[in-house]
XYZ file of C-alpha atoms in Angstrom:
351
model
C -170.258 -55.497 42.582
C -168.882 -52.357 44.199
C -171.036 -52.871 47.261
C -169.855 -56.461 47.491
C -166.216 -55.374 47.429
C -166.919 -52.736 50.076
C -168.684 -55.263 52.296
C -165.770 -57.650 51.850
C -163.247 -54.932 52.733
C -165.218 -53.988 55.871
C -165.501 -57.616 56.869
C -161.773 -58.179 56.360
C -160.978 -55.078 58.416
C -163.136 -56.342 61.286
C -161.435 -59.745 61.146
C -157.989 -58.108 61.216
C -159.039 -55.921 64.172
C -160.208 -58.966 66.075
C -157.089 -60.966 65.226
C -154.698 -58.225 66.383
C -156.677 -56.800 69.320
C -155.589 -59.344 71.922
C -151.999 -59.909 70.834
C -150.615 -57.452 73.354
C -152.594 -59.066 76.173
C -151.072 -62.404 75.219
C -147.657 -60.724 75.174
C -148.281 -59.469 78.715
C -148.934 -63.019 79.888
C -145.546 -64.094 78.523
C -143.822 -61.076 80.081
C -145.415 -61.820 83.447
C -144.111 -65.382 83.308
C -140.650 -63.885 82.709
C -140.957 -61.547 85.722
C -141.089 -58.373 83.600
C -143.744 -56.485 85.529
C -142.185 -53.118 84.702
C -142.769 -53.653 80.975
C -146.417 -54.575 81.557
C -147.097 -51.503 83.712
C -145.358 -49.184 81.248
C -147.134 -50.580 78.179
C -150.564 -50.530 79.844
C -150.003 -46.875 80.673
C -148.435 -45.780 77.384
C -149.974 -47.994 74.696
C -152.782 -50.334 75.747
C -155.066 -48.032 77.789
C -153.372 -44.596 77.735
C -156.381 -42.262 77.966
C -158.407 -44.132 80.590
C -155.233 -44.924 82.556
C -154.326 -41.247 82.702
C -157.860 -40.261 83.762
C -157.843 -42.941 86.455
C -154.581 -41.644 87.905
C -155.880 -38.090 88.034
C -159.007 -39.293 89.828
C -156.812 -41.473 92.060
C -154.902 -38.423 93.273
C -158.185 -36.558 93.643
C -159.459 -39.319 95.950
C -156.567 -38.703 98.339
C -157.807 -35.116 98.791
C -160.988 -36.553 100.335
C -158.993 -37.896 103.287
C -158.998 -35.033 105.859
C -155.565 -35.856 107.284
C -154.093 -35.546 103.766
C -156.050 -32.480 102.638
C -155.308 -30.683 105.919
C -151.556 -31.014 105.391
C -151.808 -29.993 101.730
C -153.935 -26.968 102.584
C -151.413 -25.902 105.205
C -148.626 -25.691 102.599
C -150.722 -23.268 100.455
C -148.952 -24.585 97.335
C -152.225 -25.561 95.662
C -153.497 -22.004 95.610
C -150.242 -20.391 94.452
C -148.400 -23.013 92.364
C -151.046 -25.505 91.235
C -149.705 -25.816 87.688
C -146.121 -26.397 88.765
C -147.208 -28.908 91.393
C -149.196 -30.821 88.763
C -146.238 -30.881 86.368
C -143.787 -31.875 89.108
C -146.014 -34.713 90.312
C -146.649 -35.940 86.767
C -142.972 -35.842 85.799
C -141.754 -37.549 88.968
C -144.293 -40.358 88.598
C -143.595 -40.610 84.858
C -139.856 -40.868 85.427
C -140.516 -43.770 87.805
C -143.088 -45.598 85.667
C -141.597 -44.967 82.225
C -137.901 -45.261 83.007
C -138.320 -47.900 85.731
C -137.718 -47.584 89.459
C -134.448 -49.490 89.044
C -133.084 -47.070 86.425
C -130.797 -44.164 87.336
C -133.478 -41.579 86.507
C -136.278 -43.577 88.132
C -134.352 -44.077 91.348
C -133.350 -40.416 91.466
C -137.035 -39.468 91.046
C -137.868 -41.755 93.974
C -135.143 -40.180 96.105
C -136.505 -36.767 95.217
C -140.027 -37.899 96.131
C -138.776 -39.256 99.442
C -137.127 -35.917 100.202
C -140.368 -34.058 99.410
C -142.290 -36.288 101.808
C -139.458 -36.274 104.317
C -139.723 -32.533 104.920
C -143.021 -33.189 106.722
C -141.593 -35.903 108.975
C -144.164 -37.580 111.200
C -146.944 -35.299 109.895
C -147.488 -37.872 107.146
C -148.590 -41.182 108.610
C -147.600 -44.525 107.139
C -151.309 -45.277 106.725
C -151.854 -42.190 104.550
C -148.803 -43.033 102.450
C -150.036 -46.599 102.085
C -153.490 -45.393 101.039
C -151.934 -43.065 98.445
C -149.919 -46.011 97.148
C -153.056 -48.147 96.977
C -154.998 -45.741 94.766
C -152.368 -46.152 92.036
C -152.825 -49.929 92.226
C -156.609 -50.118 92.550
C -158.076 -47.197 90.593
C -156.482 -47.844 87.157
C -157.703 -51.441 87.181
C -161.231 -50.453 88.195
C -161.408 -47.736 85.551
C -160.134 -50.079 82.853
C -162.589 -52.789 83.896
C -165.432 -50.290 83.792
C -164.695 -48.256 80.671
C -162.064 -49.829 78.430
C -162.437 -52.205 75.509
C -161.455 -55.172 77.701
C -160.967 -55.709 81.437
C -157.504 -56.027 82.929
C -156.074 -59.506 82.728
C -155.022 -61.163 85.979
C -151.362 -60.813 84.986
C -151.841 -57.042 84.597
C -153.447 -56.737 88.033
C -150.709 -58.653 89.785
C -147.929 -56.972 87.789
C -149.261 -53.571 88.860
C -149.464 -54.669 92.500
C -145.977 -56.193 92.462
C -144.432 -53.163 90.792
C -146.013 -50.640 93.180
C -145.068 -52.866 96.107
C -141.436 -52.443 95.056
C -141.917 -48.680 94.727
C -143.605 -48.518 98.140
C -140.695 -50.394 99.689
C -138.266 -47.901 98.149
C -140.342 -45.122 99.727
C -140.026 -46.743 103.128
C -143.750 -47.557 103.391
C -144.508 -50.340 105.857
C -147.191 -53.066 106.053
C -147.791 -53.171 102.295
C -150.578 -55.652 101.386
C -149.923 -58.745 99.286
C -151.279 -58.878 95.751
C -153.894 -56.763 93.997
C -156.710 -58.150 96.125
C -154.848 -57.142 99.290
C -154.421 -53.590 97.995
C -158.106 -53.410 97.025
C -159.243 -54.616 100.460
C -157.027 -52.074 102.260
C -158.096 -49.286 99.873
C -161.806 -49.888 100.469
C -161.491 -50.331 104.240
C -159.404 -47.159 104.580
C -161.889 -45.108 102.593
C -164.803 -46.451 104.610
C -163.208 -45.394 107.886
C -161.330 -42.220 106.838
C -162.996 -40.613 103.801
C -165.091 -37.848 105.365
C -166.134 -34.317 104.511
C -163.773 -31.563 105.611
C -163.470 -27.899 104.578
C -159.824 -28.635 103.696
C -161.042 -31.216 101.178
C -162.985 -28.461 99.435
C -160.017 -26.063 99.413
C -157.764 -28.596 97.687
C -160.523 -29.827 95.357
C -161.413 -26.278 94.258
C -157.779 -25.442 93.473
C -157.382 -28.694 91.541
C -160.608 -28.207 89.599
C -159.643 -24.650 88.690
C -156.439 -26.013 87.154
C -158.149 -28.888 85.340
C -160.802 -26.560 83.918
C -158.360 -23.831 82.856
C -157.952 -25.045 79.228
C -161.727 -24.843 78.618
C -163.955 -21.780 78.081
C -165.512 -20.637 81.328
C -169.001 -21.100 79.897
C -168.356 -24.874 79.869
C -166.979 -25.183 83.407
C -170.254 -25.968 85.183
C -171.214 -28.575 82.572
C -167.830 -30.251 82.765
C -168.006 -30.354 86.563
C -171.466 -31.936 86.480
C -170.168 -34.594 84.089
C -167.146 -35.145 86.334
C -169.427 -35.719 89.318
C -171.002 -38.587 87.337
C -167.675 -40.450 87.452
C -167.368 -40.194 91.224
C -168.868 -42.717 93.630
C -171.312 -41.459 96.302
C -168.720 -41.625 99.118
C -166.262 -39.420 97.209
C -168.960 -36.922 96.264
C -170.121 -36.713 99.884
C -166.559 -36.162 101.141
C -166.150 -33.291 98.676
C -169.586 -31.793 99.337
C -170.750 -32.416 95.752
C -174.419 -33.113 94.935
C -175.482 -36.386 93.364
C -175.889 -35.893 89.601
C -179.209 -36.503 87.820
C -179.702 -40.151 86.937
C -180.115 -39.371 83.237
C -176.889 -37.352 83.011
C -174.935 -40.070 84.820
C -176.326 -42.701 82.433
C -175.302 -40.621 79.420
C -171.757 -39.936 80.656
C -171.098 -43.541 81.639
C -172.772 -44.769 78.443
C -170.570 -42.605 76.221
C -167.405 -43.931 77.855
C -168.591 -47.522 77.529
C -169.534 -46.926 73.898
C -166.002 -45.658 73.314
C -164.684 -48.959 74.678
C -166.923 -50.982 72.366
C -165.871 -48.960 69.308
C -162.208 -49.504 70.145
C -162.769 -53.226 70.722
C -164.503 -53.944 67.442
C -163.541 -51.140 65.052
C -160.033 -49.966 65.991
C -156.656 -51.471 65.294
C -154.261 -51.685 68.278
C -152.227 -48.569 68.994
C -148.743 -49.011 67.453
C -145.635 -48.529 69.577
C -144.788 -45.400 67.561
C -147.851 -43.681 69.076
C -146.779 -44.349 72.650
C -147.952 -41.616 75.014
C -144.830 -41.514 77.199
C -144.231 -38.118 78.787
C -140.527 -38.269 79.523
C -137.747 -38.523 76.917
C -136.394 -41.992 76.295
C -132.807 -40.810 76.174
C -130.888 -38.796 78.739
C -129.012 -39.382 81.962
C -130.115 -38.844 85.536
C -128.393 -35.442 85.747
C -129.069 -34.219 82.199
C -131.488 -31.439 81.391
C -134.433 -33.200 79.772
C -137.036 -31.795 77.419
C -140.601 -32.047 78.697
C -142.848 -33.819 76.172
C -146.098 -32.250 77.396
C -147.440 -29.024 78.854
C -151.069 -29.558 79.720
C -151.726 -26.414 81.719
C -148.660 -24.216 82.053
C -145.272 -24.219 80.356
C -143.486 -24.820 83.638
C -140.445 -26.427 82.036
C -140.310 -24.921 78.553
C -136.498 -24.893 78.824
C -136.344 -28.459 80.092
C -136.099 -29.987 83.563
C -133.709 -31.922 85.743
C -135.068 -34.749 87.858
C -133.201 -33.481 90.932
C -134.917 -30.085 90.570
C -138.536 -31.296 90.468
C -140.725 -30.450 93.434
C -140.966 -27.595 95.898
C -137.748 -28.231 97.810
C -134.227 -26.945 97.148
C -132.749 -28.201 93.844
C -130.550 -31.235 94.305
C -131.977 -32.394 97.638
C -132.767 -36.103 97.641
C -133.361 -38.680 100.366
C -132.135 -42.261 100.812
C -134.010 -45.240 99.424
C -134.386 -48.427 101.508
C -133.597 -51.662 99.729
C -136.013 -54.585 99.873
C -134.711 -55.649 103.252
C -135.444 -52.188 104.652
C -131.756 -51.166 104.810
C -131.127 -47.604 103.634
C -128.727 -47.512 100.721
C -127.130 -44.732 98.699
C -126.556 -45.139 94.963
C -122.864 -44.913 93.954
C -123.646 -42.804 90.915
C -124.212 -39.724 93.018
C -122.987 -40.201 96.575
C -119.253 -39.545 95.974
C -120.061 -36.020 94.814
C -122.764 -35.274 97.366
C -123.016 -32.959 100.318
C -125.140 -34.019 103.267
C -128.186 -31.837 103.908
C -130.803 -31.948 106.632
C -133.491 -34.315 105.382
C -131.423 -35.767 102.553
C -128.399 -35.410 100.300
C -127.497 -32.596 97.947
C -126.466 -33.925 94.547
C -124.429 -31.910 92.085
C -126.644 -30.939 89.141
């Protein structure tokens, strides 16, 4: 009798898992019909696929280092070798402020203005094509990683919501010739990599500095093993551009198999992640000019005393740049312009 009850309980649990598993996907379809792409992007990142989404974004940034025109400029700044931890935290917080708060929020827009000022200091050294490629990796890579490793593939509404949302962000960054739809981003992404992703010594410099940071939490005895496993998640073109060897077939099968097994276990044996366990990295409350408490410190405690959005990045605190509206006209938000001083390359906001 006891075994019968246990079998019944297990069976009921599996039925409940199956019944609840796809409710959020169905919610996304309703949100997409209502034009709420921001909510879909945020919930995919924070609740639906948080771990794989985060890994995909880290690999997405890593892919940009395999473009020689990008790695050459990054290597010239020497910030990767001296301030890798701070740069990681700044990049993560700026992107999190935009994705979690929304690009149309006060904090999200200020983060975008700050990002524009960071890019603006390099002027014409950053081409529109490189900016557009960097934008595309945040549209294409998360979807491909989810489709490959998660418990379900991205729904069409999630793909298009991600493309629409990043299109808006790209417009606010002044990026031109943005493709239409997720398929347009994917086509541009693949064509750009085919023609521009090549080996360069600068690629290696940036990759080595990044890997040193990513490996820092682990014992040094594990570093070579972790790197070999990481190579298994890279496609041949990326490995060639970084000068990495192809991994053994057996190791690649094991690494990919473990990640796919994880997806199957989540699909059939795990209840959906509740909203209370959201993985958001920025505080929900707080104004654009408040000092905010950082909710994570993965490598270094860069902001143990909190951070201000207008102080993130390696440019003078308070410097921000204008944001074009959807028509391409540069606008300045009224919540900071009356108290601003004009600086070369942007505005100085009072913080």
